[in-house]
């Protein structure tokens, strides 16, 4: 069968690479893809924009593609799956209604509250004066979030009342996030350790992927501005077997029940961003309606089950009692970014060497492009070097050894990805 993946990041390279290994597959197309998906033997890029649903549907019909998997959130929130369904085509991902779990923080917080799923105390405002009044009564730090999609940048953790007031004004009156910031959610600060918990949903049942953890801050020691993620590893040691069971019983199963009660038919990946407190209790920070980036890279590196079959089963509603299998080893990814990211950065730097994949490592591409057979940088997050190891320490030292072989001008990466997990290991 032929498959289409939409998107152009590290997530899409890793998903397409794993899909292409299924015995059910003859060809995988990526729209629009990157240099990594262009160079991969069994993948081909098609030059269609991720938001051009009409062109995607025509291509799928013309080439006889039997399954489409949507990578990023923007097309899901915009209703790409609804359009594919109307055209009678199989498309893996939630429809526009389900994607509201990522598309609107107010929607999600109300959903969580209604179904008694643990999350930070909150209030939502469309009036800046009322928002400022509410913030004045809160303990510091105060968490302020733009309601809509803001590419991972719509969250400010204000350390003072002044910063809170300025943030609310910027978001609601200064138009810092456009329409996405016309409503803000203000919430209680949660202490603890974060984990990413991603499940596959078939409309009724949710089956878990291995846990993972990402590093969102740009600089070592988790300092500096928030990014989409500078590295990740799987599994997350904070998700012990006991915490795993807590997450399934307090978060995932109630979420499935809540979706059913609300009449939301959700098919696709569901990503719960969680805060785990010192006693192992999970609270939901956010939901995403797609796989994590860079969490996809270490998780796909470890995945042994057939991802194509699982997507088909999810669309058919037959995931009950299935289990996704993973390599016992740990996988860790370090993102090589362009200097300046998450702010402005240069594109078009030539990448000199990209190491060959072997049985324990793989370099996934993100912001890269191919020109006359050469690879150039084309985004903030450029590559995701990934390795398996018997523990986080071994996976990490393998990744940093490989990273030294890669060269492009003004490359920037964190030197401590996985440090918390390594502290736990020792
Ligand atoms: P979000 O876009 O909601 O995932 O928020 C981005 C990041 O901000 C999260 O990954 C957390 O690191 C942090 N964050 C968000 N909400 C809270 C909260 N209530 N308490 C502490 N940290 C938070
Ligand atoms: N790595 C965080 C995300 O994908 O949202």
Coordinates of C-alpha atoms and ligand atoms in Angstrom, one line a residue:
X1 CA 0.0 0.0 0.0
X2 CA 1.1 3.6 -0.6
X3 CA 1.1 6.1 2.2
X4 CA 1.3 9.9 2.5
X5 CA 2.8 11.7 5.5
X6 CA 2.3 15.5 5.7
X7 CA 4.8 17.8 7.4
X8 CA 8.5 18.6 7.1
X9 CA 10.0 18.2 10.6
X10 CA 12.0 15.7 12.5
X11 CA 8.7 14.2 13.7
X12 CA 7.7 13.5 10.1
X13 CA 11.0 12.1 9.0
X14 CA 10.9 9.7 12.0
X15 CA 7.3 8.7 11.4
X16 CA 7.8 8.2 7.6
X17 CA 11.0 6.2 8.2
X18 CA 9.1 3.8 10.7
X19 CA 6.0 3.5 8.4
X20 CA 8.2 2.6 5.5
X21 CA 9.5 -0.5 7.4
X22 CA 6.1 -2.1 7.5
X23 CA 5.7 -5.1 5.2
X24 CA 2.3 -3.6 4.2
X25 CA 4.0 -0.7 2.5
X26 CA 5.3 -0.2 -1.1
X27 CA 5.9 3.5 -1.0
X28 CA 5.8 6.4 1.4
X29 CA 5.4 10.0 0.2
X30 CA 6.1 13.0 2.4
X31 CA 4.5 16.4 1.7
X32 CA 6.6 18.5 1.6
X33 CA 9.3 16.7 3.5
X34 CA 12.9 17.7 4.0
X35 CA 16.4 16.7 2.8
X36 CA 16.3 13.6 5.1
X37 CA 13.0 12.3 3.6
X38 CA 14.3 13.1 0.1
X39 CA 17.5 11.1 0.6
X40 CA 15.9 8.1 2.3
X41 CA 15.8 5.2 -0.1
X42 CA 12.1 4.2 0.4
X43 CA 10.7 7.7 0.9
X44 CA 9.9 10.4 -1.7
X45 CA 9.0 14.0 -1.3
X46 CA 6.1 15.7 -3.0
X47 CA 6.0 19.4 -3.3
X48 CA 2.6 20.1 -1.6
X49 CA 2.2 22.5 1.3
X50 CA 1.1 21.1 4.6
X51 CA -2.0 23.4 4.6
X52 CA -3.0 22.7 0.9
X53 CA -5.6 20.1 1.6
X54 CA -7.1 20.2 -1.8
X55 CA -3.8 19.4 -3.5
X56 CA -3.2 16.6 -1.0
X57 CA -6.6 15.0 -1.7
X58 CA -6.0 15.2 -5.5
X59 CA -2.5 13.7 -5.1
X60 CA -3.9 10.9 -2.9
X61 CA -6.6 10.0 -5.4
X62 CA -4.3 10.3 -8.4
X63 CA -1.5 8.1 -7.0
X64 CA -3.9 5.6 -5.2
X65 CA -2.7 6.3 -1.6
X66 CA -4.6 4.3 0.9
X67 CA -3.5 5.9 4.2
X68 CA -2.5 9.5 5.0
X69 CA -1.0 10.4 8.3
X70 CA -1.0 14.1 9.3
X71 CA 2.2 15.2 11.2
X72 CA 1.6 18.7 12.7
X73 CA -1.2 20.3 14.6
X74 CA -2.1 23.2 12.4
X75 CA -3.8 21.1 9.6
X76 CA -5.6 19.0 12.2
X77 CA -7.0 22.0 13.9
X78 CA -8.0 23.4 10.5
X79 CA -10.0 20.3 9.8
X80 CA -7.9 18.3 7.2
X81 CA -9.2 15.0 8.5
X82 CA -12.8 16.2 8.1
X83 CA -12.1 16.9 4.4
X84 CA -10.3 13.6 3.8
X85 CA -13.3 11.7 5.4
X86 CA -15.8 13.6 3.3
X87 CA -13.8 12.5 0.2
X88 CA -14.0 8.9 1.5
X89 CA -10.2 8.7 2.2
X90 CA -8.5 7.2 5.2
X91 CA -6.6 9.8 7.2
X92 CA -5.1 9.2 10.6
X93 CA -5.6 12.0 13.0
X94 CA -8.4 13.7 14.9
X95 CA -11.0 15.9 13.2
X96 CA -11.4 19.6 13.8
X97 CA -13.5 19.0 16.9
X98 CA -11.1 16.5 18.5
X99 CA -8.1 18.7 17.6
X100 CA -9.6 21.5 19.8
X101 CA -7.8 19.6 22.6
X102 CA -4.7 21.3 21.3
X103 CA -6.3 24.2 19.4
X104 CA -7.9 25.9 22.4
X105 CA -6.5 25.8 25.9
X106 CA -9.8 27.0 27.3
X107 CA -11.6 24.1 25.6
X108 CA -9.1 21.7 27.2
X109 CA -9.2 23.2 30.7
X110 CA -13.0 23.1 30.7
X111 CA -12.9 19.5 29.4
X112 CA -10.4 18.5 32.2
X113 CA -12.5 20.3 34.9
X114 CA -15.8 18.8 33.7
X115 CA -14.4 15.3 33.7
X116 CA -12.4 15.7 36.9
X117 CA -9.1 15.0 35.3
X118 CA -6.2 16.4 37.4
X119 CA -4.8 19.8 36.1
X120 CA -3.7 23.1 37.5
X121 CA -6.4 25.5 38.9
X122 CA -7.2 28.1 36.2
X123 CA -9.5 30.8 34.8
X124 CA -10.0 31.9 31.3
X125 CA -10.5 35.6 30.2
X126 CA -11.4 37.5 27.1
X127 CA -11.1 40.8 29.0
X128 CA -7.7 42.1 30.0
X129 CA -8.9 44.1 33.0
X130 CA -10.5 41.1 34.5
X131 CA -7.5 38.9 33.8
X132 CA -5.2 41.4 35.6
X133 CA -7.5 41.5 38.6
X134 CA -7.5 37.7 38.8
X135 CA -3.7 37.6 38.5
X136 CA -3.4 40.1 41.3
X137 CA -4.9 37.6 43.7
X138 CA -2.5 34.7 42.8
X139 CA 0.8 33.5 44.3
X140 CA 3.9 33.8 42.2
X141 CA 5.0 32.5 39.8
X142 CA 1.9 32.9 37.6
X143 CA 1.4 30.9 34.4
X144 CA -0.2 32.8 31.6
X145 CA -1.1 31.2 28.3
X146 CA -2.5 32.4 25.0
X147 CA -5.6 30.3 24.2
X148 CA -4.8 29.4 20.6
X149 CA -1.9 27.8 18.7
X150 CA 1.3 29.7 19.2
X151 CA 4.0 27.2 18.0
X152 CA 5.0 26.4 21.6
X153 CA 5.7 30.1 22.5
X154 CA 2.3 31.1 24.0
X155 CA 3.2 30.3 27.6
X156 CA 4.8 32.8 30.0
X157 CA 5.7 31.9 33.6
X158 CA 5.7 35.3 35.2
X159 CA 7.9 35.7 38.2
X160 CA 6.4 39.1 39.4
X161 CA 3.1 40.8 39.3
X162 CA 4.6 43.4 36.9
X163 CA 5.6 40.7 34.5
X164 CA 2.2 39.1 34.7
X165 CA 0.4 42.4 34.0
X166 CA 2.7 43.2 31.0
X167 CA 2.3 39.7 29.6
X168 CA -1.5 39.9 29.8
X169 CA -1.4 43.3 28.1
X170 CA 1.0 42.0 25.4
X171 CA -1.1 39.0 24.6
X172 CA -4.6 40.6 24.8
X173 CA -4.0 44.2 23.7
X174 CA -0.6 44.2 22.1
X175 CA -1.5 41.4 19.8
X176 CA 1.7 39.4 20.6
X177 CA 0.1 36.2 19.4
X178 CA -2.6 37.6 17.1
X179 CA -6.0 35.9 17.4
X180 CA -4.5 33.1 19.5
X181 CA -3.9 35.6 22.4
X182 CA -7.3 37.3 22.4
X183 CA -8.3 34.9 25.1
X184 CA -5.8 34.0 27.9
X185 CA -5.8 31.2 30.4
X186 CA -4.2 32.0 33.8
X187 CA -3.2 29.1 35.9
X188 CA -1.5 27.9 39.1
X189 CA 2.2 27.0 38.8
X190 CA 2.8 23.3 39.1
X191 CA 6.0 22.0 40.6
X192 CA 7.5 18.6 39.7
X193 CA 9.1 16.9 36.7
X194 CA 7.5 16.9 33.3
X195 CA 6.9 13.8 31.1
X196 CA 5.3 13.3 27.7
X197 CA 2.8 10.5 27.5
X198 CA 1.5 9.7 24.1
X199 CA -1.3 7.3 23.2
X200 CA -2.9 6.0 20.1
X201 CA -6.7 6.4 20.0
X202 CA -9.3 4.6 17.9
X203 CA -12.4 6.5 18.9
X204 CA -12.9 4.5 22.1
X205 CA -9.7 2.9 23.3
X206 CA -6.3 4.4 24.0
X207 CA -3.1 2.3 23.9
X208 CA 0.2 3.9 25.2
X209 CA 3.5 4.5 23.5
X210 CA 6.6 4.3 25.7
X211 CA 6.9 7.4 27.9
X212 CA 9.4 10.1 27.1
X213 CA 10.7 13.4 28.3
X214 CA 11.8 16.5 26.3
X215 CA 14.0 19.5 27.2
X216 CA 12.1 22.6 26.1
X217 CA 14.5 25.3 27.2
X218 CA 17.1 26.5 24.7
X219 CA 20.2 26.4 26.9
X220 CA 22.0 24.0 29.2
X221 CA 20.6 23.5 32.7
X222 CA 17.1 24.1 31.3
X223 CA 17.8 27.8 31.1
X224 CA 16.8 30.3 28.5
X225 CA 13.7 30.7 26.3
X226 CA 11.2 27.9 25.6
X227 CA 11.6 26.1 22.3
X228 CA 9.7 23.3 20.6
X229 CA 12.2 21.0 22.3
X230 CA 16.0 20.7 22.2
X231 CA 16.3 17.0 22.9
X232 CA 14.3 14.1 24.3
X233 CA 14.7 10.5 25.5
X234 CA 12.5 7.5 26.1
X235 CA 11.5 6.0 28.5
X236 CA 11.2 8.8 31.1
X237 CA 12.5 7.4 34.4
X238 CA 10.0 9.6 36.3
X239 CA 7.3 7.4 34.8
X240 CA 7.9 4.4 37.0
X241 CA 5.5 1.4 36.5
X242 CA 3.4 2.8 39.4
X243 CA 3.2 6.3 37.8
X244 CA 2.4 4.7 34.5
X245 CA -0.6 3.0 36.0
X246 CA -1.6 6.3 37.7
X247 CA -1.5 8.1 34.4
X248 CA -3.6 5.5 32.7
X249 CA -6.2 5.4 35.4
X250 CA -6.3 9.1 36.4
X251 CA -5.7 10.8 33.0
X252 CA -6.0 8.5 29.9
X253 CA -9.0 6.4 30.7
X254 CA -11.0 9.4 32.1
X255 CA -10.1 11.3 29.0
X256 CA -11.4 8.5 26.7
X257 CA -14.6 8.4 28.8
X258 CA -14.9 12.2 28.7
X259 CA -14.5 12.3 24.9
X260 CA -17.2 9.6 24.6
X261 CA -19.6 11.5 27.0
X262 CA -19.1 14.7 25.1
X263 CA -19.7 13.0 21.7
X264 CA -16.2 13.7 20.4
X265 CA -15.0 10.9 18.2
X266 CA -11.2 11.1 18.5
X267 CA -8.9 9.0 16.3
X268 CA -5.2 9.7 16.2
X269 CA -2.3 10.4 18.5
X270 CA -3.1 12.1 21.7
X271 CA -0.1 13.6 23.6
X272 CA -0.6 14.4 27.3
X273 CA 2.1 16.8 28.6
X274 CA 2.2 16.0 32.3
X275 CA 3.6 17.3 35.5
X276 CA 4.5 14.5 38.0
X277 CA 4.8 15.7 41.5
X278 CA 7.1 14.4 44.2
X279 CA 4.5 11.8 45.2
X280 CA 4.1 10.5 41.7
X281 CA 0.8 12.2 41.0
X282 CA 0.3 13.3 37.4
X283 CA -1.5 16.5 36.4
X284 CA -2.2 17.5 32.8
X285 CA -0.3 20.6 31.6
X286 CA -1.6 20.4 28.1
X287 CA -2.9 18.1 25.4
X288 CA -1.5 17.9 21.9
X289 CA -3.4 16.3 19.1
X290 CA -0.3 14.9 17.3
X291 CA 3.0 13.2 18.1
X292 CA 5.7 15.2 20.0
X293 CA 8.7 16.7 18.3
X294 CA 11.4 15.7 19.2
X295 CA 9.8 12.9 21.3
X296 CA 8.9 11.1 18.1
X297 CA 12.5 10.5 17.2
X298 CA 13.5 8.4 20.3
X299 CA 10.1 6.7 20.5
X300 CA 10.2 5.7 16.8
X301 CA 13.8 4.5 17.2
X302 CA 12.5 2.1 19.9
X303 CA 9.2 1.1 18.3
X304 CA 9.0 -2.6 17.2
X305 CA 5.3 -3.0 16.3
X306 CA 3.9 -2.2 12.8
X307 CA 2.9 1.4 12.8
X308 CA 0.9 1.1 9.6
X309 CA -1.2 -1.8 10.9
X310 CA -1.8 0.2 14.2
X311 CA -3.0 3.3 12.2
X312 CA -5.3 1.2 10.1
X313 CA -6.7 -0.5 13.3
X314 CA -7.2 2.9 14.9
X315 CA -9.2 4.1 12.0
X316 CA -11.2 0.8 12.1
X317 CA -11.8 1.2 15.9
X318 CA -10.0 -2.1 16.7
X319 CA -7.2 -1.1 19.1
X320 CA -8.8 -2.7 22.1
X321 CA -6.4 -5.2 23.9
X322 CA -3.5 -4.4 21.6
X323 CA -0.1 -3.4 22.9
X324 CA 2.7 -1.5 21.2
X325 CA 6.1 -3.1 21.6
X326 CA 9.3 -1.3 22.2
X327 CA 13.0 -2.1 22.2
X328 CA 14.2 -2.6 25.8
X329 CA 17.0 -0.1 25.3
X330 CA 16.8 3.7 26.0
X331 CA 16.8 6.1 23.0
X332 CA 18.0 9.7 23.2
X333 CA 17.9 12.5 20.7
X334 CA 19.8 15.8 20.7
X335 CA 18.6 18.5 18.4
X336 CA 21.2 20.5 16.4
X337 CA 19.7 23.9 15.9
X338 CA 20.7 27.1 14.1
X339 CA 22.3 29.8 16.3
X340 CA 19.6 32.3 17.3
X341 CA 16.8 29.7 17.5
X342 CA 14.1 30.1 18.9
X343 CA 14.5 33.7 17.8
X344 CA 15.7 34.6 14.3
X345 CA 18.4 32.6 12.7
X346 CA 20.2 32.2 9.3
X347 CA 19.1 29.5 6.8
X348 CA 21.0 28.1 3.8
X349 CA 24.2 26.9 5.6
X350 CA 25.8 23.9 4.0
X351 CA 25.8 20.8 6.2
X352 CA 29.1 19.1 5.6
X353 CA 28.9 15.5 6.9
X354 CA 25.8 13.6 8.0
X355 CA 26.8 10.3 9.6
X356 CA 25.4 7.0 8.1
X357 CA 22.8 5.2 10.2
X358 CA 23.8 2.0 11.9
X359 CA 22.0 -0.5 14.1
X360 CA 22.1 1.8 17.1
X361 CA 22.0 5.3 15.7
X362 CA 20.2 7.5 13.2
X363 CA 20.2 11.2 12.3
X364 CA 16.7 12.5 11.6
X365 CA 16.4 15.7 9.6
X366 CA 14.1 18.6 10.5
X367 CA 14.9 22.0 9.0
X368 CA 17.0 20.9 6.0
X369 CA 16.6 21.1 2.3
X370 CA 18.3 19.4 -0.6
X371 CA 19.8 21.5 -3.4
X372 CA 21.9 20.0 -6.2
X373 CA 22.5 16.9 -4.1
X374 CA 23.8 18.9 -1.1
X375 CA 22.1 19.4 2.2
X376 CA 21.5 22.9 3.6
X377 CA 19.9 24.2 6.7
X378 CA 16.4 25.5 6.3
X379 CA 14.9 25.9 9.8
X380 CA 15.6 26.5 13.5
X381 CA 15.8 22.9 14.5
X382 CA 18.0 21.3 11.8
X383 CA 18.9 17.7 12.8
X384 CA 18.0 15.2 15.5
X385 CA 20.8 12.9 16.3
X386 CA 19.4 9.8 17.9
X387 CA 21.0 6.7 19.5
X388 CA 20.0 3.6 21.5
X389 CA 21.9 2.5 24.5
X390 CA 21.6 0.2 27.5
X391 CA 20.9 3.2 29.7
X392 CA 20.5 7.0 29.2
X393 CA 24.2 7.5 29.9
X394 CA 25.3 5.2 27.1
X395 CA 22.7 6.6 24.6
X396 CA 23.8 10.1 25.5
X397 CA 27.5 9.5 25.0
X398 CA 26.9 7.8 21.7
X399 CA 24.8 10.8 20.5
X400 CA 27.5 13.3 21.5
X401 CA 30.2 11.3 19.8
X402 CA 28.2 11.3 16.5
X403 CA 27.3 15.0 16.9
X404 CA 31.0 15.9 16.7
X405 CA 31.1 14.5 13.1
X406 CA 28.5 16.9 11.9
X407 CA 29.4 20.4 10.9
X408 CA 27.6 23.5 9.7
X409 CA 28.1 27.2 10.4
X410 CA 26.7 28.4 13.7
X411 CA 25.3 25.1 14.8
X412 CA 24.0 25.1 18.3
X413 CA 23.0 22.3 20.6
X414 CA 22.6 21.6 24.3
X415 CA 25.4 19.6 25.9
X416 CA 23.3 18.1 28.7
X417 CA 20.3 16.3 27.2
X418 CA 19.1 13.6 29.6
X419 CA 21.0 15.0 32.6
X420 CA 18.1 14.4 35.1
X421 CA 17.7 10.8 34.0
X422 CA 21.5 10.3 34.2
X423 CA 21.5 11.7 37.8
X424 CA 18.8 9.1 38.6
X425 CA 20.9 6.3 37.1
X426 CA 23.8 7.1 39.3
Ligands
LIG1 P1 2.3 24.2 27.3 O1 2.4 24.9 25.9 O2 1.0 24.4 27.9 O3 2.8 22.8 27.2 O4 3.4 25.0 28.2 C1 4.7 25.0 27.8 C2 5.6 24.7 29.0 O5 5.4 25.7 30.0 C3 5.3 23.4 29.6 O6 6.0 22.3 29.0 C4 5.8 23.6 31.0 O7 7.2 23.5 31.1 C5 5.5 25.0 31.3 N1 4.2 25.1 32.0 C6 3.0 25.2 31.4 N2 2.0 25.2 32.3 C7 2.6 25.1 33.5 C8 2.1 25.1 34.9 N3 0.8 25.2 35.2 N4 3.0 25.0 35.9 C9 4.3 24.9 35.6 N5 4.8 24.9 34.3 C10 4.0 25.0 33.3
LIG2 N1 8.2 18.6 22.3 C1 7.0 19.2 22.6 C2 5.9 19.1 21.6 O1 6.0 18.5 20.6 O2 4.9 19.8 21.8

